[in-house]
PDB file of C-alpha atoms (C1' of nucleotides) in Angstrom:
ATOM      1  CA  MET N   1      35.727  64.017 178.814  1.00  0.00           C
ATOM      2  CA  GLY N   2      37.699  65.476 181.734  1.00  0.00           C
ATOM      3  CA  ASN N   3      39.290  67.921 179.851  1.00  0.00           C
ATOM      4  CA  GLN N   4      35.969  70.233 180.347  1.00  0.00           C
ATOM      5  CA  ASP N   5      36.223  70.202 183.906  1.00  0.00           C
ATOM      6  CA  PHE N   6      39.928  72.100 184.001  1.00  0.00           C
ATOM      7  CA  SER N   7      39.185  73.888 181.202  1.00  0.00           C
ATOM      8  CA  HIS N   8      36.147  75.373 182.724  1.00  0.00           C
ATOM      9  CA  GLN N   9      38.536  75.437 186.521  1.00  0.00           C
ATOM     10  CA  VAL N  10      41.465  77.384 184.486  1.00  0.00           C
ATOM     11  CA  ILE N  11      39.207  79.945 182.823  1.00  0.00           C
ATOM     12  CA  GLU N  12      37.098  80.477 186.625  1.00  0.00           C
ATOM     13  CA  VAL N  13      40.340  81.925 187.947  1.00  0.00           C
ATOM     14  CA  VAL N  14      41.130  83.728 184.977  1.00  0.00           C
ATOM     15  CA  LYS N  15      37.872  85.212 185.305  1.00  0.00           C
ATOM     16  CA  LEU N  16      38.935  87.069 189.033  1.00  0.00           C
ATOM     17  CA  ILE N  17      42.784  88.221 187.903  1.00  0.00           C
ATOM     18  CA  PRO N  18      41.999  91.681 189.131  1.00  0.00           C
ATOM     19  CA  ALA N  19      42.913  94.509 186.769  1.00  0.00           C
ATOM     20  CA  GLY N  20      46.499  96.273 186.881  1.00  0.00           C
ATOM     21  CA  ARG N  21      47.672  92.470 188.097  1.00  0.00           C
ATOM     22  CA  ALA N  22      48.421  89.291 186.415  1.00  0.00           C
ATOM     23  CA  THR N  23      49.681  85.463 187.510  1.00  0.00           C
ATOM     24  CA  SER N  24      51.674  82.602 185.529  1.00  0.00           C
ATOM     25  CA  TYR N  25      50.579  79.549 184.321  1.00  0.00           C
ATOM     26  CA  GLY N  26      52.149  77.731 186.948  1.00  0.00           C
ATOM     27  CA  ALA N  27      50.616  79.707 189.392  1.00  0.00           C
ATOM     28  CA  ILE N  28      47.172  78.329 188.311  1.00  0.00           C
ATOM     29  CA  ALA N  29      48.199  74.657 187.843  1.00  0.00           C
ATOM     30  CA  LYS N  30      49.551  74.820 190.988  1.00  0.00           C
ATOM     31  CA  TYR N  31      46.339  76.442 192.528  1.00  0.00           C
ATOM     32  CA  LEU N  32      44.364  74.164 190.832  1.00  0.00           C
ATOM     33  CA  GLY N  33      46.410  71.332 192.127  1.00  0.00           C
ATOM     34  CA  THR N  34      44.447  68.530 190.284  1.00  0.00           C
ATOM     35  CA  GLY N  35      47.391  66.986 188.097  1.00  0.00           C
ATOM     36  CA  LEU N  36      47.433  69.639 185.983  1.00  0.00           C
ATOM     37  CA  SER N  37      50.405  70.658 184.181  1.00  0.00           C
ATOM     38  CA  SER N  38      51.310  74.557 183.732  1.00  0.00           C
ATOM     39  CA  ARG N  39      50.942  73.320 179.504  1.00  0.00           C
ATOM     40  CA  MET N  40      47.737  72.748 180.439  1.00  0.00           C
ATOM     41  CA  VAL N  41      46.921  76.217 181.736  1.00  0.00           C
ATOM     42  CA  GLY N  42      48.292  77.884 178.293  1.00  0.00           C
ATOM     43  CA  TRP N  43      47.066  74.724 175.954  1.00  0.00           C
ATOM     44  CA  VAL N  44      43.258  75.887 177.504  1.00  0.00           C
ATOM     45  CA  LEU N  45      43.979  79.741 176.833  1.00  0.00           C
ATOM     46  CA  LYS N  46      45.324  78.853 173.507  1.00  0.00           C
ATOM     47  CA  GLN N  47      41.960  76.857 172.279  1.00  0.00           C
ATOM     48  CA  LYS N  48      39.367  78.808 174.815  1.00  0.00           C
ATOM     49  CA  ALA N  49      40.476  82.646 174.985  1.00  0.00           C
ATOM     50  CA  SER N  50      41.430  82.760 171.236  1.00  0.00           C
ATOM     51  CA  GLN N  51      37.507  81.704 170.937  1.00  0.00           C
ATOM     52  CA  ILE N  52      35.771  83.201 173.938  1.00  0.00           C
ATOM     53  CA  ALA N  53      37.327  86.984 174.345  1.00  0.00           C
ATOM     54  CA  GLN N  54      34.709  86.938 177.784  1.00  0.00           C
ATOM     55  CA  ILE N  55      37.707  86.341 179.867  1.00  0.00           C
ATOM     56  CA  PRO N  56      41.069  88.576 180.304  1.00  0.00           C
ATOM     57  CA  ALA N  57      43.576  86.181 179.268  1.00  0.00           C
ATOM     58  CA  HIS N  58      46.077  88.882 178.649  1.00  0.00           C
ATOM     59  CA  ARG N  59      46.852  88.512 182.264  1.00  0.00           C
ATOM     60  CA  VAL N  60      48.345  85.647 182.144  1.00  0.00           C
ATOM     61  CA  VAL N  61      52.040  85.502 181.603  1.00  0.00           C
ATOM     62  CA  ASN N  62      54.825  82.551 182.250  1.00  0.00           C
ATOM     63  CA  ARG N  63      56.327  82.799 185.335  1.00  0.00           C
ATOM     64  CA  ALA N  64      59.216  85.366 184.897  1.00  0.00           C
ATOM     65  CA  GLY N  65      56.094  88.183 183.888  1.00  0.00           C
ATOM     66  CA  MET N  66      56.977  87.309 179.792  1.00  0.00           C
ATOM     67  CA  LEU N  67      54.388  87.755 177.151  1.00  0.00           C
ATOM     68  CA  THR N  68      54.678  84.569 175.645  1.00  0.00           C
ATOM     69  CA  GLY N  69      51.258  83.714 175.139  1.00  0.00           C
ATOM     70  CA  LYS N  70      51.139  87.325 172.815  1.00  0.00           C
ATOM     71  CA  HIS N  71      50.958  85.819 169.269  1.00  0.00           C
ATOM     72  CA  ALA N  72      47.743  83.992 169.948  1.00  0.00           C
ATOM     73  CA  PHE N  73      46.103  87.441 170.026  1.00  0.00           C
ATOM     74  CA  PRO N  74      44.524  89.031 167.253  1.00  0.00           C
ATOM     75  CA  SER N  75      47.423  91.045 166.561  1.00  0.00           C
ATOM     76  CA  PRO N  76      50.771  90.840 168.658  1.00  0.00           C
ATOM     77  CA  THR N  77      50.345  93.918 170.459  1.00  0.00           C
ATOM     78  CA  PHE N  78      47.208  93.110 171.726  1.00  0.00           C
ATOM     79  CA  MET N  79      48.155  91.534 174.616  1.00  0.00           C
ATOM     80  CA  GLN N  80      50.655  94.564 175.611  1.00  0.00           C
ATOM     81  CA  GLU N  81      48.108  97.050 175.073  1.00  0.00           C
ATOM     82  CA  CYS N  82      45.454  95.746 177.452  1.00  0.00           C
ATOM     83  CA  LEU N  83      48.321  95.465 180.421  1.00  0.00           C
ATOM     84  CA  GLU N  84      49.642  98.741 179.362  1.00  0.00           C
ATOM     85  CA  SER N  85      46.044 100.242 179.358  1.00  0.00           C
ATOM     86  CA  GLU N  86      45.749  98.694 182.984  1.00  0.00           C
ATOM     87  CA  GLY N  87      48.693 100.365 184.439  1.00  0.00           C
ATOM     88  CA  LEU N  88      51.038  97.927 183.936  1.00  0.00           C
ATOM     89  CA  SER N  89      54.548  99.137 182.136  1.00  0.00           C
ATOM     90  CA  ILE N  90      56.186  96.914 179.870  1.00  0.00           C
ATOM     91  CA  GLU N  91      59.434  96.578 177.902  1.00  0.00           C
ATOM     92  CA  ASN N  92      60.937  94.118 175.504  1.00  0.00           C
ATOM     93  CA  ASP N  93      57.750  91.767 176.471  1.00  0.00           C
ATOM     94  CA  GLY N  94      58.055  91.756 179.672  1.00  0.00           C
ATOM     95  CA  ILE N  95      56.206  93.194 182.776  1.00  0.00           C
ATOM     96  CA  GLN N  96      58.026  95.323 184.734  1.00  0.00           C
ATOM     97  CA  ASN N  97      57.784  95.075 188.146  1.00  0.00           C
ATOM     98  CA  TRP N  98      56.823  91.665 187.728  1.00  0.00           C
ATOM     99  CA  SER N  99      57.191  90.831 192.016  1.00  0.00           C
ATOM    100  CA  GLU N 100      54.849  93.606 192.866  1.00  0.00           C
ATOM    101  CA  VAL N 101      52.391  93.073 189.596  1.00  0.00           C
ATOM    102  CA  PHE N 102      52.463  89.273 190.359  1.00  0.00           C
ATOM    103  CA  TRP N 103      48.882  87.629 191.654  1.00  0.00           C
ATOM    104  CA  ASP N 104      49.142  84.082 192.988  1.00  0.00           C
ATOM    105  CA  PRO N 105      46.014  82.732 193.345  1.00  0.00           C
ATOM    106  CA  ALA N 106      46.870  80.034 195.990  1.00  0.00           C
ATOM    107  CA  ILE N 107      47.618  82.943 198.211  1.00  0.00           C
ATOM    108  CA  GLU N 108      45.581  85.928 196.931  1.00  0.00           C
ATOM    109  CA  LEU N 109      42.295  83.521 196.689  1.00  0.00           C
ATOM    110  CA  ALA N 110      43.367  81.415 199.704  1.00  0.00           C
TER     111      ALA N 110
ATOM    112  C1'  DT C   1      49.980  52.889 168.593  1.00  0.00           C
ATOM    113  C1'  DG C   2      53.686  55.875 168.670  1.00  0.00           C
ATOM    114  C1'  DG C   3      55.853  60.687 167.943  1.00  0.00           C
ATOM    115  C1'  DG C   4      56.037  65.006 167.960  1.00  0.00           C
ATOM    116  C1'  DT C   5      54.245  69.407 169.945  1.00  0.00           C
ATOM    117  C1'  DG C   6      53.237  73.148 172.890  1.00  0.00           C
ATOM    118  C1'  DA C   7      51.198  80.683 175.663  1.00  0.00           C
ATOM    119  C1'  DC C   8      55.573  75.781 181.118  1.00  0.00           C
ATOM    120  C1'  DC C   9      58.711  75.000 184.695  1.00  0.00           C
ATOM    121  C1'  DA C  10      62.480  72.978 187.601  1.00  0.00           C
ATOM    122  C1'  DT C  11      66.933  70.918 188.182  1.00  0.00           C
ATOM    123  C1'  DA C  12      71.096  69.879 187.128  1.00  0.00           C
ATOM    124  C1'  DG C  13      75.929  70.657 184.680  1.00  0.00           C
TER     125       DG C  13
ATOM    126  C1'  DA D   1      74.917  83.034 183.740  1.00  0.00           C
ATOM    127  C1'  DC D   2      73.137  79.919 180.401  1.00  0.00           C
ATOM    128  C1'  DT D   3      71.981  76.124 178.394  1.00  0.00           C
ATOM    129  C1'  DA D   4      70.022  71.112 178.392  1.00  0.00           C
ATOM    130  C1'  DT D   5      66.980  67.754 179.957  1.00  0.00           C
ATOM    131  C1'  DG D   6      62.811  65.615 181.825  1.00  0.00           C
ATOM    132  C1'  DG D   7      58.541  66.172 183.585  1.00  0.00           C
ATOM    133  C1'  DC D   8      53.770  67.399 182.283  1.00  0.00           C
ATOM    134  C1'  DC D   9      49.200  65.863 179.632  1.00  0.00           C
ATOM    135  C1'  DA D  10      46.269  66.412 175.799  1.00  0.00           C
ATOM    136  C1'  DC D  11      46.269  66.610 171.184  1.00  0.00           C
ATOM    137  C1'  DC D  12      46.835  66.291 166.075  1.00  0.00           C
ATOM    138  C1'  DC D  13      48.774  63.434 162.797  1.00  0.00           C
TER     139       DC D  13
END
DNA sequence: TGGGTGACCATAG
DNA sequence: ACTATGGCCACCC
């Protein structure tokens, strides 16, 4: 039953991502540390985010800034629409200027 | 019990 | 630069 622990942790971190920024699955996993793999982060979001619209799951992408999780949203364009409405530029499912948009919890949240 | 799968990532060839 | 592979760990047959 430890799954509830890390899923809660993941959600808490995602909530802290500022608008106009984004982070990666691996960055969250690394920040939380606890034997949590990047696959688990994606898995948690797939399970929880689709049910709970309270968290900005659209601000979590893969390490390359690609919107690999867009299919889990109500519509395939929903994730991109959200990010663009927050001031980000997206082209071909990739966040432009990714290196500056990237928000690393291990650093920013220290 | 065991194998396949996934919103991933790092490394090797 | 691109593909392959292994590791990661919970979930679902």
